[in-house]
XYZ file of N, CA and C in Angstrom:
327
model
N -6.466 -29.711 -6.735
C -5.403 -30.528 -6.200
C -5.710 -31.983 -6.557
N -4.426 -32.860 -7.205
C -5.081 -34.224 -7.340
C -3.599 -34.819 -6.461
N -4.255 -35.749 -5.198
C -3.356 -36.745 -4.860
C -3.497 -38.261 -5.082
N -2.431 -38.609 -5.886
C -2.765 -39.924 -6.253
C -1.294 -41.083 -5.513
N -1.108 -40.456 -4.089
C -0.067 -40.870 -3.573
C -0.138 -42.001 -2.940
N 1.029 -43.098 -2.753
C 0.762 -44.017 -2.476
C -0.457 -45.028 -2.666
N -0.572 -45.240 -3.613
C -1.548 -46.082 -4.368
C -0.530 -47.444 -5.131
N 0.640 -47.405 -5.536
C 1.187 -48.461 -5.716
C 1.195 -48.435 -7.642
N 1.052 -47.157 -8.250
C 0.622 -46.568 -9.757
C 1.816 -47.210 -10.200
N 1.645 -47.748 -11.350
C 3.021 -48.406 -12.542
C 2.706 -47.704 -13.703
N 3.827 -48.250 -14.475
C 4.050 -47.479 -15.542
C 4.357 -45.777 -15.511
N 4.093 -45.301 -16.877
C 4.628 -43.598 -16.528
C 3.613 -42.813 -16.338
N 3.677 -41.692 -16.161
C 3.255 -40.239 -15.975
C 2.568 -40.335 -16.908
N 1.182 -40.539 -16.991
C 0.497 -40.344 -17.892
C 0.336 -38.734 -17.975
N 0.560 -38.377 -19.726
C 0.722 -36.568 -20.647
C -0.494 -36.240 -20.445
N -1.889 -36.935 -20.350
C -2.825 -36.121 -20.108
C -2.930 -35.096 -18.851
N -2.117 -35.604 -18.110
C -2.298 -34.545 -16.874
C -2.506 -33.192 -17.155
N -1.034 -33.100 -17.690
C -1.159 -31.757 -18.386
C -2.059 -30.987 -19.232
N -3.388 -31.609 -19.183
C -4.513 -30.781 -19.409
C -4.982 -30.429 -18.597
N -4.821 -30.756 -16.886
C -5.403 -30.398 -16.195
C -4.821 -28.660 -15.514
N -5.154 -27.856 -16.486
C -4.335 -26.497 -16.897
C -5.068 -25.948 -15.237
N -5.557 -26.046 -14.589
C -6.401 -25.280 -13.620
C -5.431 -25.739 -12.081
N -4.978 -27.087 -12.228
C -4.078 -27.679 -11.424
C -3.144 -27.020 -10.225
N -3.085 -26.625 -8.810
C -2.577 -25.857 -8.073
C -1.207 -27.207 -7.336
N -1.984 -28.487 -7.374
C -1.233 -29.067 -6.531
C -1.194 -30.568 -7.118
N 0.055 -31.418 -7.467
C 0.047 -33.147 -8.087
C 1.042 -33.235 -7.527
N 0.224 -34.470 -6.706
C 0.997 -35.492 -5.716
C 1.121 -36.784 -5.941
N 2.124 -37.172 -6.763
C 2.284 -38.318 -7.326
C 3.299 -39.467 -6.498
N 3.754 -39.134 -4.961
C 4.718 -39.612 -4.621
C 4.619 -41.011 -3.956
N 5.669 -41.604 -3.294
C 5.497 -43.116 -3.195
C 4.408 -44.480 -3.831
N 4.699 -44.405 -5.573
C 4.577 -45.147 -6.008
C 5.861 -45.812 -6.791
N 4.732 -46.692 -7.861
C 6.607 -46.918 -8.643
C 6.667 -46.836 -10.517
N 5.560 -45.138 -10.522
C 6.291 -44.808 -11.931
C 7.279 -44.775 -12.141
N 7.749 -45.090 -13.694
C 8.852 -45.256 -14.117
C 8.748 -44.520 -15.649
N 9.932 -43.898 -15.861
C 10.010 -43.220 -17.771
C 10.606 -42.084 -17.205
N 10.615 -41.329 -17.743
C 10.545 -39.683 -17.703
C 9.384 -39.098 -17.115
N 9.802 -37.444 -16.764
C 8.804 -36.804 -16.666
C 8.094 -36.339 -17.912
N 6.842 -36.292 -18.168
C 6.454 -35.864 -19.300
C 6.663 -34.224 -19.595
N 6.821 -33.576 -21.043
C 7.062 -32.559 -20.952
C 5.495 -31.992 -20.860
N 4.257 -32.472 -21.339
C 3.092 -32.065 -20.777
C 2.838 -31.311 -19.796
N 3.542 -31.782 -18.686
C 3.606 -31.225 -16.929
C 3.756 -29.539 -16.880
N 4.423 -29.371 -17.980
C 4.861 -27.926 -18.061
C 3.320 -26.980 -18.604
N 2.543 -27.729 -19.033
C 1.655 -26.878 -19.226
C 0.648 -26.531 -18.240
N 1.175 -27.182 -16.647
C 0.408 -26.248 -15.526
C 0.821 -25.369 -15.035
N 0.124 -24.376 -15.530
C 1.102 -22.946 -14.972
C 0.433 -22.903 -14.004
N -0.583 -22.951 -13.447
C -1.088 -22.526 -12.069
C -0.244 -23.486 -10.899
N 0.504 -24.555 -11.381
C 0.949 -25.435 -10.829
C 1.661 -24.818 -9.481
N 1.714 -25.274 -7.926
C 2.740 -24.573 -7.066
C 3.462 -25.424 -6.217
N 2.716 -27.298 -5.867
C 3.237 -27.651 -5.786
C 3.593 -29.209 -6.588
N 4.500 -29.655 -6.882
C 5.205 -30.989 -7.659
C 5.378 -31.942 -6.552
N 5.216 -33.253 -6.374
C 5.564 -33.824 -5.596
C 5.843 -35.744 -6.330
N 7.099 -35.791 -6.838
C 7.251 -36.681 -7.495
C 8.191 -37.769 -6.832
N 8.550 -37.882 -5.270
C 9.308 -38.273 -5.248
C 8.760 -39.766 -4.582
N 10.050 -40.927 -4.288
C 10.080 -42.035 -4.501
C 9.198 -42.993 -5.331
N 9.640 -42.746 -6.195
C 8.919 -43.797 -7.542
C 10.486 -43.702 -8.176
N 10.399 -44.217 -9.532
C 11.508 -44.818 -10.039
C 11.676 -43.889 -11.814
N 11.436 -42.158 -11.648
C 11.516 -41.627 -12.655
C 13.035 -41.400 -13.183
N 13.127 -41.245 -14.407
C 14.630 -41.149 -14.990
C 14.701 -39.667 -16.327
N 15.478 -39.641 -15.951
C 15.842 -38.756 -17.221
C 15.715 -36.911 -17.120
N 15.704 -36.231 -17.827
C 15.933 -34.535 -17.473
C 14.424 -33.886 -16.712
N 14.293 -32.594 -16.123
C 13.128 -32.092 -16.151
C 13.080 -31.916 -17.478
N 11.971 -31.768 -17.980
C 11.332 -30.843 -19.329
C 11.565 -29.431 -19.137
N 11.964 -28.682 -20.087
C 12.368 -27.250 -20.239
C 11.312 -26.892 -20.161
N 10.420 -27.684 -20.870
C 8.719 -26.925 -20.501
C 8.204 -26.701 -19.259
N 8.542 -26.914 -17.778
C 8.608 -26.430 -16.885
C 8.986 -24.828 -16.496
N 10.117 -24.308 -17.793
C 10.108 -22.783 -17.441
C 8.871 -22.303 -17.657
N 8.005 -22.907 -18.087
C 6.746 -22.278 -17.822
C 5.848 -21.686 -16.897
N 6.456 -22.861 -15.301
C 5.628 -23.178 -14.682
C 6.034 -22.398 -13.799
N 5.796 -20.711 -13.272
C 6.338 -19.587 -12.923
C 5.756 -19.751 -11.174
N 4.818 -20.141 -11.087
C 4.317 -20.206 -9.567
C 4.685 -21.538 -8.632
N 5.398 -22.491 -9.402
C 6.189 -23.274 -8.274
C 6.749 -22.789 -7.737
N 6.225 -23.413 -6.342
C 7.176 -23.101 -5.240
C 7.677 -24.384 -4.304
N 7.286 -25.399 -4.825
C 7.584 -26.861 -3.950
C 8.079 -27.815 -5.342
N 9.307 -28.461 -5.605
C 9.465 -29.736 -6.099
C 10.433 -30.308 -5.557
N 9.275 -31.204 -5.177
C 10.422 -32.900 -4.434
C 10.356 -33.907 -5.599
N 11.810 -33.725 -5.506
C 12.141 -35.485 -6.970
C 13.004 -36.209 -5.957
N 13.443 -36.469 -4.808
C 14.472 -37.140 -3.903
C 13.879 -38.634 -3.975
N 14.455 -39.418 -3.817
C 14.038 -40.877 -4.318
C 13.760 -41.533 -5.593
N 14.381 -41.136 -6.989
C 14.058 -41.746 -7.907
C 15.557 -42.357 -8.523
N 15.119 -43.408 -9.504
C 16.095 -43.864 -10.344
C 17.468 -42.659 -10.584
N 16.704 -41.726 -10.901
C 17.806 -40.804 -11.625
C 17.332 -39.595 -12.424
N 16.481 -38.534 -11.743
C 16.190 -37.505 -12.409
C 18.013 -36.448 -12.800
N 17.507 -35.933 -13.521
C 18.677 -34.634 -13.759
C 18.203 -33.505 -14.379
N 18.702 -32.497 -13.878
C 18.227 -31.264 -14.874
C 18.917 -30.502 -15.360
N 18.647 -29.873 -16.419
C 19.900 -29.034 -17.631
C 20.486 -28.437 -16.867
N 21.987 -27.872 -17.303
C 22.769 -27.086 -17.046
C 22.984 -25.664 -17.151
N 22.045 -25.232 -18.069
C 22.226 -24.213 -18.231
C 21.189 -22.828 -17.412
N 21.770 -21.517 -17.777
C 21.984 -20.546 -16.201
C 20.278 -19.956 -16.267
N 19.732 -20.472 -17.127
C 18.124 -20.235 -17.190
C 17.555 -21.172 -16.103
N 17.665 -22.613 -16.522
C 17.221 -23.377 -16.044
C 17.496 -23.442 -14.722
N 19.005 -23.149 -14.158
C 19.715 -23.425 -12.770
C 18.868 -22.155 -12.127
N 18.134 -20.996 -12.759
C 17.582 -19.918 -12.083
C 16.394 -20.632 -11.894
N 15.482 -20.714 -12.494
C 14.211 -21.807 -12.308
C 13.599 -22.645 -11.111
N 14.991 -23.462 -11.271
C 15.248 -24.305 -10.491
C 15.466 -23.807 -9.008
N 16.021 -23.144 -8.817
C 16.410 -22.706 -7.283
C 15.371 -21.142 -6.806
N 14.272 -21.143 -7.857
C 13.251 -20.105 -7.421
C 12.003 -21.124 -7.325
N 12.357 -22.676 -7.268
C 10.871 -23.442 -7.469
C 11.053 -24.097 -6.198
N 11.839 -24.053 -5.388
C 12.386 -24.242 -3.593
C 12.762 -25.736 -3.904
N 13.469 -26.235 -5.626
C 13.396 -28.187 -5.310
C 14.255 -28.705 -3.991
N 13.715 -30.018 -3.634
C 14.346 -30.633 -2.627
C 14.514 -32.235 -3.036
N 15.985 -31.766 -3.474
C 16.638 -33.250 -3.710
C 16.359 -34.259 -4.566
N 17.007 -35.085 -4.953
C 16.817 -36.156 -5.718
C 17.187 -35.832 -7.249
N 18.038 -35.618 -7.382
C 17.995 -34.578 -9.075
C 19.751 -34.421 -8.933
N 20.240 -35.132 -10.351
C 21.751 -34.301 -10.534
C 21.659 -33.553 -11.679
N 23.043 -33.002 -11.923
C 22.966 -32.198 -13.228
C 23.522 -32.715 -14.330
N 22.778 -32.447 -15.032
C 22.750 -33.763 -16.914
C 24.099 -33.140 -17.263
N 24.614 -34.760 -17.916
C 25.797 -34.831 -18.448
C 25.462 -33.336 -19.489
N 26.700 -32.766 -20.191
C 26.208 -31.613 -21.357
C 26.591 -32.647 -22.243
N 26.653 -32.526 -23.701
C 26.782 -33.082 -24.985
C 27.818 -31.858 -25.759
């Protein structure tokens, strides 16, 4: 488990995380990263819980998250503007990983 919450962290999500492949629990919440989520993140499969919320992240989950089969907790509620794909893979994913809030659904193209 790494909590690095409320510490006051800038800048983004540093991709190395995602080596930390053994990872059960990242608690990144009330700071004020900013960027995207990295698609790195997806390579914790042991991952169960996510906890990203109030900081100032933007942009889609990473598809590389269908990876991440044993979430069961993601909070994104409080950011700039997360969103996640539309499509009926992802919307399954998504509502078997218990998220809570903060997240719309990306414009399609």
């Amino acid at each position: 488990s790494l909590n690095l919450s409320n510490n006051q962290l800038t800048g983004s999500i540093p991709p190395e995380l995602g080596n930390l492949t053994e990872l059960w629990a990242l608690h990144l919440h009330r700071n004020q990263l900013t960027g995207s989520i990295p698609p790195e993140l997806g390579n914790l499969e042991a991952l169960k819980r996510l906890d990203l919320r109030r900081n100032q992240l933007t942009g889609s989950i990473p598809r590389t998250f269908l990876q991440i089969h044993r979430l069961s907790r993601l909070y994104l509620h409080d950011n700039a503007g997360v969103c996640v794909p539309l499509d009926n893979q992802f919307q399954a994913w998504l509502y078997s990983s218990r998220t809570y809030g903060g997240y719309h659904r990306c414009a399609s193209h």
